[in-house]
PDB file of C-alpha atoms in Angstrom:
ATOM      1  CA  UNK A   1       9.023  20.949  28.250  1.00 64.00           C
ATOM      2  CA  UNK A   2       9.225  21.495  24.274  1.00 68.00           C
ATOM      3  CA  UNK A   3      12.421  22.895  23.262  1.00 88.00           C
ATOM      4  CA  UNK A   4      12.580  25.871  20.764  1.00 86.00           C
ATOM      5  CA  UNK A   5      12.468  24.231  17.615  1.00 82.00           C
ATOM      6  CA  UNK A   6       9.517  21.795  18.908  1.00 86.00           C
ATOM      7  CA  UNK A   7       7.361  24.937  19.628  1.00 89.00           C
ATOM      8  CA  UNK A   8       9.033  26.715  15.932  1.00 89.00           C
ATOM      9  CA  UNK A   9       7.179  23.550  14.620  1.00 93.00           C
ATOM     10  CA  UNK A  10       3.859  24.030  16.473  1.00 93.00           C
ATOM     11  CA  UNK A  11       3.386  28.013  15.422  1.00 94.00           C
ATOM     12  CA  UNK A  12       4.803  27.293  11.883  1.00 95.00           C
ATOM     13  CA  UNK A  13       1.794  24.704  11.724  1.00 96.00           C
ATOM     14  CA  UNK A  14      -0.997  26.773  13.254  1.00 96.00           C
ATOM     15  CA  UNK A  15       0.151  29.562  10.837  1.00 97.00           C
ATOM     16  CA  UNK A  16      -0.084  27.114   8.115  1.00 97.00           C
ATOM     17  CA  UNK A  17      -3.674  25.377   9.093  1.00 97.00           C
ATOM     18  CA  UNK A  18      -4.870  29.188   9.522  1.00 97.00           C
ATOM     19  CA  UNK A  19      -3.911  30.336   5.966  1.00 97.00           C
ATOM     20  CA  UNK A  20      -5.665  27.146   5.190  1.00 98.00           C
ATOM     21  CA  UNK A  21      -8.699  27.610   6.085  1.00 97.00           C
ATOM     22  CA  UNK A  22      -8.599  31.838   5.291  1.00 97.00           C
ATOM     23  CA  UNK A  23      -7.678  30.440   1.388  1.00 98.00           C
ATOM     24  CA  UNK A  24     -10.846  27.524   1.734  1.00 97.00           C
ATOM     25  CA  UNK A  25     -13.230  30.376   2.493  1.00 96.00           C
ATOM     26  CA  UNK A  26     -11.692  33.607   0.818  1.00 96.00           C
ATOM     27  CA  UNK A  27      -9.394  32.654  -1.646  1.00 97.00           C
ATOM     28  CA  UNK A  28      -5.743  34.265  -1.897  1.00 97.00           C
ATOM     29  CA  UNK A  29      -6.895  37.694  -1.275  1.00 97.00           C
ATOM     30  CA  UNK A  30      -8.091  36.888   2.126  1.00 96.00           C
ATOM     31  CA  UNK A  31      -4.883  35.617   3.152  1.00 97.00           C
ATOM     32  CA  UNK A  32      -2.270  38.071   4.451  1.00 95.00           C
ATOM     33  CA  UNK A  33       0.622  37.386   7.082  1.00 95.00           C
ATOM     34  CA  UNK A  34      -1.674  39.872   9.686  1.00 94.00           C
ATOM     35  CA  UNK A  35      -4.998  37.895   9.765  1.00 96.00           C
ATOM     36  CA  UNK A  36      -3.065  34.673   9.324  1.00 96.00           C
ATOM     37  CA  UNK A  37      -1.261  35.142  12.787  1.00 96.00           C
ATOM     38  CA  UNK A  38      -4.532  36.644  14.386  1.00 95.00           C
ATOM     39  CA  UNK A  39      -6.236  33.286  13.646  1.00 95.00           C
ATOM     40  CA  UNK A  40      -3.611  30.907  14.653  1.00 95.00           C
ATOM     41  CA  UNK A  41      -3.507  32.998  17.562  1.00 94.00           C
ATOM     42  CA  UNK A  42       0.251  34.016  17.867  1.00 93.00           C
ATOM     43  CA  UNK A  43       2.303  37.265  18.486  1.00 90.00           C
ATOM     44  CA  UNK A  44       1.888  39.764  15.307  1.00 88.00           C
ATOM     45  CA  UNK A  45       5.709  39.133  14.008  1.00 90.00           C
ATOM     46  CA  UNK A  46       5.233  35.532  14.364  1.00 92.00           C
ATOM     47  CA  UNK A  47       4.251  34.976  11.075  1.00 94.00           C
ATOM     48  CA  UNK A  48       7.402  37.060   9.388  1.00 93.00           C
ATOM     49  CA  UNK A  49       9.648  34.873  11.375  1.00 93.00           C
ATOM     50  CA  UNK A  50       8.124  32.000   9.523  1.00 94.00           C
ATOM     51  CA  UNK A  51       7.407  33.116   6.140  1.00 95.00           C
ATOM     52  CA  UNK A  52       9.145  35.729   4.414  1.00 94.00           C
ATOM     53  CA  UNK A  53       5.963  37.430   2.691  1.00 96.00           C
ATOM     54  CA  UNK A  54       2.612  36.041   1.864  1.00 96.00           C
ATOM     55  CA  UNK A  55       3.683  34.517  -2.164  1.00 97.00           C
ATOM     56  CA  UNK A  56       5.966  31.758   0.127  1.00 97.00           C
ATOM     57  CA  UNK A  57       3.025  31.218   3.083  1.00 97.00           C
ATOM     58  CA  UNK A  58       0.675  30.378  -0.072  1.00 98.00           C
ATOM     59  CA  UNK A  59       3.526  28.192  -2.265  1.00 98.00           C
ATOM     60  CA  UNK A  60       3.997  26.428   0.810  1.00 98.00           C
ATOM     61  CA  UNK A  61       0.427  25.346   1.392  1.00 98.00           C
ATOM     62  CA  UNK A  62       0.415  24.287  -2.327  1.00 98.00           C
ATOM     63  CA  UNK A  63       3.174  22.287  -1.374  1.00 98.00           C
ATOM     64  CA  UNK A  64       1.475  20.484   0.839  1.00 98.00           C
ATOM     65  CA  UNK A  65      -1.330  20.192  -1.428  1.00 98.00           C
ATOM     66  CA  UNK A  66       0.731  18.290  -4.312  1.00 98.00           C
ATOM     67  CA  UNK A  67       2.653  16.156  -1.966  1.00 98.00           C
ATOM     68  CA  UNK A  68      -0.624  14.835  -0.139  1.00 97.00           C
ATOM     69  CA  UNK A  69      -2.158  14.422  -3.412  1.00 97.00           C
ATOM     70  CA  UNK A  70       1.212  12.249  -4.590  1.00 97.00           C
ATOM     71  CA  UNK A  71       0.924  10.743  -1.421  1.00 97.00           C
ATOM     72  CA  UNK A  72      -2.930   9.671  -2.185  1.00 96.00           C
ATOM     73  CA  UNK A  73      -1.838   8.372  -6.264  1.00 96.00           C
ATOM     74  CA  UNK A  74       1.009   6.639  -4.479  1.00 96.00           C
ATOM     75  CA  UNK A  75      -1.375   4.728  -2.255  1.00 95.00           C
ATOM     76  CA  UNK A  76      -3.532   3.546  -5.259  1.00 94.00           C
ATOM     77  CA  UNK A  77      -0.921   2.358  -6.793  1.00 93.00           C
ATOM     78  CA  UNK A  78       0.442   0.066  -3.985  1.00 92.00           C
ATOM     79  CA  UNK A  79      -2.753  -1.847  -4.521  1.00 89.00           C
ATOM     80  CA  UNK A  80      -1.451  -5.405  -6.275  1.00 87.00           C
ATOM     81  CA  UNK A  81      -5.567  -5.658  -6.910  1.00 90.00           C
ATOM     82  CA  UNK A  82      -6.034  -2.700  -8.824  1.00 91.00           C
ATOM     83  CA  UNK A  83      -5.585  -2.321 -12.813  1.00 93.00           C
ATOM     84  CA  UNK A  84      -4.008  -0.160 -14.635  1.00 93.00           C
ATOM     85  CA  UNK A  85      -7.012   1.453 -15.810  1.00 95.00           C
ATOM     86  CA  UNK A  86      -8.837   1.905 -12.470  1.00 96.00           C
ATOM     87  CA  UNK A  87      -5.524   2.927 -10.729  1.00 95.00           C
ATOM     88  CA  UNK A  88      -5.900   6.083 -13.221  1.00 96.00           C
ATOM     89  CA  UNK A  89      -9.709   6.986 -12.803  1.00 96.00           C
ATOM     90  CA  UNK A  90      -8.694   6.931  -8.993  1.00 96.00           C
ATOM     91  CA  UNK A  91      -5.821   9.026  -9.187  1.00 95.00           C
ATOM     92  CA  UNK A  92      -7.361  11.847 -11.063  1.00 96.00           C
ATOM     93  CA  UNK A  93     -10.387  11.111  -9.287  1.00 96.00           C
ATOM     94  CA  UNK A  94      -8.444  12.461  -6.435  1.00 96.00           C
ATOM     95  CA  UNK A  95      -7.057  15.472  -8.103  1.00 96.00           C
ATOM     96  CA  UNK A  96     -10.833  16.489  -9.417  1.00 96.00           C
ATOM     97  CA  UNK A  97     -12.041  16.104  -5.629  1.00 96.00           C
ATOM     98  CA  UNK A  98      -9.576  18.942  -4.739  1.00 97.00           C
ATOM     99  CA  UNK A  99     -10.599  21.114  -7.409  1.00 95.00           C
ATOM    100  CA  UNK A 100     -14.489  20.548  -6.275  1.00 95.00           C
ATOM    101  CA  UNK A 101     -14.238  21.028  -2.833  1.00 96.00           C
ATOM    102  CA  UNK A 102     -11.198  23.804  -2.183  1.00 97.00           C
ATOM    103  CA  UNK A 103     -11.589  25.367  -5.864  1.00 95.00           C
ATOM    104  CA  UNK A 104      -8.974  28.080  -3.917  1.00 97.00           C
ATOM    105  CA  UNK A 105      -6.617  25.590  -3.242  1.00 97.00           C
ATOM    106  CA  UNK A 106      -6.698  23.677  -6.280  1.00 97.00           C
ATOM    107  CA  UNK A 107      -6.173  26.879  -8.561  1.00 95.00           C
ATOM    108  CA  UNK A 108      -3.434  27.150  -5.909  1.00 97.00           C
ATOM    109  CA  UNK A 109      -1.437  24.156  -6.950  1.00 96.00           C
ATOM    110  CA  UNK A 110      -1.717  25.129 -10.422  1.00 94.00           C
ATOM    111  CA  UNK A 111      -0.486  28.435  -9.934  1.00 94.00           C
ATOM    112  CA  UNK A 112       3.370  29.188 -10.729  1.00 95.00           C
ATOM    113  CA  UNK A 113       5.098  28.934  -7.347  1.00 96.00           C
ATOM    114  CA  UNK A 114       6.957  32.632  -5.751  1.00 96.00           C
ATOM    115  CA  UNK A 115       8.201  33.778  -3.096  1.00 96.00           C
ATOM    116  CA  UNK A 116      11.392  32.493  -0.770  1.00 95.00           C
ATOM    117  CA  UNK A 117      13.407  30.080  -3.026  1.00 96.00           C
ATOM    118  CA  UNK A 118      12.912  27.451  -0.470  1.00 96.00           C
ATOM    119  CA  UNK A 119       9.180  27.787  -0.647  1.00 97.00           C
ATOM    120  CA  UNK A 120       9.586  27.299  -4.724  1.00 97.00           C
ATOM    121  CA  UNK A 121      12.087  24.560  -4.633  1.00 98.00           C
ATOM    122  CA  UNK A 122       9.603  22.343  -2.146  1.00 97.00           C
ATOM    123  CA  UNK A 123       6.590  23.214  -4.083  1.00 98.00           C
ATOM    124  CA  UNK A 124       8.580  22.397  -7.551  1.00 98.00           C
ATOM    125  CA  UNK A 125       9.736  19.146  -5.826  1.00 98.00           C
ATOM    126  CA  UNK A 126       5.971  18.576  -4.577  1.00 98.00           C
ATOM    127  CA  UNK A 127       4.601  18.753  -7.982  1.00 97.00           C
ATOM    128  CA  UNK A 128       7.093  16.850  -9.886  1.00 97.00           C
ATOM    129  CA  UNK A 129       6.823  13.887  -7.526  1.00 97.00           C
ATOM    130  CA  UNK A 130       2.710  14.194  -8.035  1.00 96.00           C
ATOM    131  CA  UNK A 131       3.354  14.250 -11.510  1.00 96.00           C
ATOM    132  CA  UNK A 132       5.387  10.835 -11.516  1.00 96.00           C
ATOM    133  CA  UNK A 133       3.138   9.397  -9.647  1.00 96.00           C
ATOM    134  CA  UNK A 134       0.309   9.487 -12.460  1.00 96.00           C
ATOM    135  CA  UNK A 135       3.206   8.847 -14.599  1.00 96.00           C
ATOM    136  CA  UNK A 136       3.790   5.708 -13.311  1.00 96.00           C
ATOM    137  CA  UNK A 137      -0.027   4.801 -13.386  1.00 95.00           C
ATOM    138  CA  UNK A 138       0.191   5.708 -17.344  1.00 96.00           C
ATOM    139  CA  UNK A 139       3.423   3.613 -18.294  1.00 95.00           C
ATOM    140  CA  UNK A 140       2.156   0.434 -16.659  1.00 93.00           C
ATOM    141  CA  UNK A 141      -1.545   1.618 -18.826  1.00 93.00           C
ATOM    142  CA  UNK A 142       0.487   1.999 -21.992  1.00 93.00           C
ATOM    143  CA  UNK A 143       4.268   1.684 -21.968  1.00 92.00           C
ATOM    144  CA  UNK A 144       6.904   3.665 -21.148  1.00 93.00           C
ATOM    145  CA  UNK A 145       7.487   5.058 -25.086  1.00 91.00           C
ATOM    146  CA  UNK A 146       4.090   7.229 -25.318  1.00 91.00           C
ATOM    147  CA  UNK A 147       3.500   7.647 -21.287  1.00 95.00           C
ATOM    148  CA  UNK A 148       4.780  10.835 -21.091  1.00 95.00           C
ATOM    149  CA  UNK A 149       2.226  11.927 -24.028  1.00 95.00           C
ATOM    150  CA  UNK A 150      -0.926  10.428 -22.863  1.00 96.00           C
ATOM    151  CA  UNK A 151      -0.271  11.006 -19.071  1.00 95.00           C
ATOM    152  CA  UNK A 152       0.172  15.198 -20.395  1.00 95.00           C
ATOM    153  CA  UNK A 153      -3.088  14.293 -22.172  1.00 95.00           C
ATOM    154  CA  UNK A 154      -5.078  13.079 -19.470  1.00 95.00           C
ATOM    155  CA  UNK A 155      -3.914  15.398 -16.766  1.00 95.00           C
ATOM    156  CA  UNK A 156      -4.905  18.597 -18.870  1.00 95.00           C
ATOM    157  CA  UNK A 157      -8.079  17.350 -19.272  1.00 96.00           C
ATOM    158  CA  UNK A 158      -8.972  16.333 -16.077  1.00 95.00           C
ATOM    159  CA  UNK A 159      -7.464  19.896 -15.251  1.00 95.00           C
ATOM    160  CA  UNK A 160     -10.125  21.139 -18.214  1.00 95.00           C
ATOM    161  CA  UNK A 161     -12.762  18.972 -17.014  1.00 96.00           C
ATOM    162  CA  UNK A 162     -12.681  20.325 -12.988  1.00 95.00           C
ATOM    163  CA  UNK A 163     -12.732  23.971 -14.781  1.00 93.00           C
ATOM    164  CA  UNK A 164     -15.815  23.271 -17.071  1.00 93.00           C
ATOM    165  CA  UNK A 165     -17.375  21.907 -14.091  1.00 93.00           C
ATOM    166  CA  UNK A 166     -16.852  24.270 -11.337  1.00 91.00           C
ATOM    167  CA  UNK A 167     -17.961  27.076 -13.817  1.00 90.00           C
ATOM    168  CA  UNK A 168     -21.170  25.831 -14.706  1.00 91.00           C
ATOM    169  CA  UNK A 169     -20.518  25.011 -18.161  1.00 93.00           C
ATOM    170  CA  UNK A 170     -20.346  21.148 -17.758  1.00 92.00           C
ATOM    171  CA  UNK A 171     -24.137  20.977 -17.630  1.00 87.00           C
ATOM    172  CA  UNK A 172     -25.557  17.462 -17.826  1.00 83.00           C
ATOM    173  CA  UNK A 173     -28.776  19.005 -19.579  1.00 88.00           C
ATOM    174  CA  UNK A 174     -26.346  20.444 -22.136  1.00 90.00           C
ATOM    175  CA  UNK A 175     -23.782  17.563 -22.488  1.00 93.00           C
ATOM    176  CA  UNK A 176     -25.430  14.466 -21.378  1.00 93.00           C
ATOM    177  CA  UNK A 177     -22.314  13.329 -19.447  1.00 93.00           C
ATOM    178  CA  UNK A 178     -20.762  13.515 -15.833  1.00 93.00           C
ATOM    179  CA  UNK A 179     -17.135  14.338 -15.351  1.00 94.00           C
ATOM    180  CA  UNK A 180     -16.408  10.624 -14.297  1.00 94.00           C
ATOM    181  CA  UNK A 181     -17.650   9.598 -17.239  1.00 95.00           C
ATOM    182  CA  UNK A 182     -15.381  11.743 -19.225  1.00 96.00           C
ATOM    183  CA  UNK A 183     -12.945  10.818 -17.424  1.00 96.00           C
ATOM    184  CA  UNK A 184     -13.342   7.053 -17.838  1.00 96.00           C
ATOM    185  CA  UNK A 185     -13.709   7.466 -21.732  1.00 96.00           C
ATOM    186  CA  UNK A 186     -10.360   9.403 -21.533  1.00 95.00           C
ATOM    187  CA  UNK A 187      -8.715   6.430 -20.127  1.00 96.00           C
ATOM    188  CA  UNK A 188     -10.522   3.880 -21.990  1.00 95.00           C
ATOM    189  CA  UNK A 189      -9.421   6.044 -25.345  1.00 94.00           C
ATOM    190  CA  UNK A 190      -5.677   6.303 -24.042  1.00 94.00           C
ATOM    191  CA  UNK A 191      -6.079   2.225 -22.895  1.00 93.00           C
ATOM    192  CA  UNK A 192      -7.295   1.713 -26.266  1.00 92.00           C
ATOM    193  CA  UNK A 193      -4.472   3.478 -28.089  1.00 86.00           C
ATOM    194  CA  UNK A 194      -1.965   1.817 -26.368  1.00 72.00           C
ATOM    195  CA  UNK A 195      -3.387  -1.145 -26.957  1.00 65.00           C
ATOM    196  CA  UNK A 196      -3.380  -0.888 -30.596  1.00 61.00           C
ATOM    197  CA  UNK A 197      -0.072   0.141 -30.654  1.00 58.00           C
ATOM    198  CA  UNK A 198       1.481  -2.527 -28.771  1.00 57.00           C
ATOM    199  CA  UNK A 199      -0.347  -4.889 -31.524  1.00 48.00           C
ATOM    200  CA  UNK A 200       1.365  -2.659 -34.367  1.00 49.00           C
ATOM    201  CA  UNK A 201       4.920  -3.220 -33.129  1.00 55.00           C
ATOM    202  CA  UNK A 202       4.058  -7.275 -33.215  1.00 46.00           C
TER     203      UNK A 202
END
């Protein structure tokens, strides 16, 4: 028989997966505490007993967002096989997916956290880990002086990029490019640069 907290666990998920998939299809206005808890199927003060208001039901879903995406960079870079260079197309390969298919979520991540401190202090954490993950990627691309630089560089513009693409005005009739290629001349540029720098200090 599941003891309290075991079945605490089970409803705070459900709630969670609910305002999920009410975010994937409506974006934050379609998420409220009431139609959350009428999808995951629970009593209708459920989902107060969980989540203060509906600002710490959405930081905590961006949350989860940032630490599976830290989670995914992470994994690229456990790959011994994989350089530098590739490690980063992946990793913001795997940011861009979010933004293309749950645009609601992915403005969601980028969206200054509220709500119950806890909620802000786990999403804070979430992003700063996802942030040193592609860090990481960027010092072992260029060196630990000017990673900090380049990895703000290539992280707003992959940010940029997903934007100009998911509102139509990354046309490859207009620009004659894909966002992977922009993406790999980014990181080519930044490779480049570090390159050359290295060679200046020699």
């Amino acid at each position: 028989m599941a003891t309290r907290a075991e079945s605490a666990a089970v409803t705070r998920r459900a709630l969670l997966d609910a305002a999920a998939d009410l975010l994937d299809s409506g974006g934050t206005d379609a998420v409220t505490l009431r139609e959350v808890g009428a999808r995951a199927g629970v009593t209708r003060g459920a989902p107060y007993r969980h989540f203060p208001d509906k600002d710490s039901l959405l930081t905590t879903i961006a949350a989860e967002a940032l630490d599976r995406l830290a989670d995914q960079v992470r994994a690229v870079r456990a790959d011994p096989g994989v350089p530098p260079a590739d490690m980063l197309r992946r990793g913001l390969a795997a940011l861009m997916a979010i933004g293309r298919g749950q645009p609601h979520l992915y403005r969601l991540m980028f969206t200054l956290p509220a709500g119950d401190p806890t909620a802000v202090d786990a999403a804070t954490r979430a992003a700063d880990r996802a942030q040193d993950e592609f860090l990481a990627i960027v010092t072992d691309l260029v060196g630990a002086r000017d990673a900090d630089r380049f990895a703000a560089l290539l992280l707003t513009s992959a940010h940029g990029i997903t934007d100009m693409e998911a509102g139509g005005h990354l046309s490859a009739d207009k620009w004659h490019v894909t966002a992977e290629e922009l993406v790999s001349m980014l990181v080519a540029m930044v490779e480049r640069s570090g390159s050359a720098q290295d060679r200046g200090q020699h």
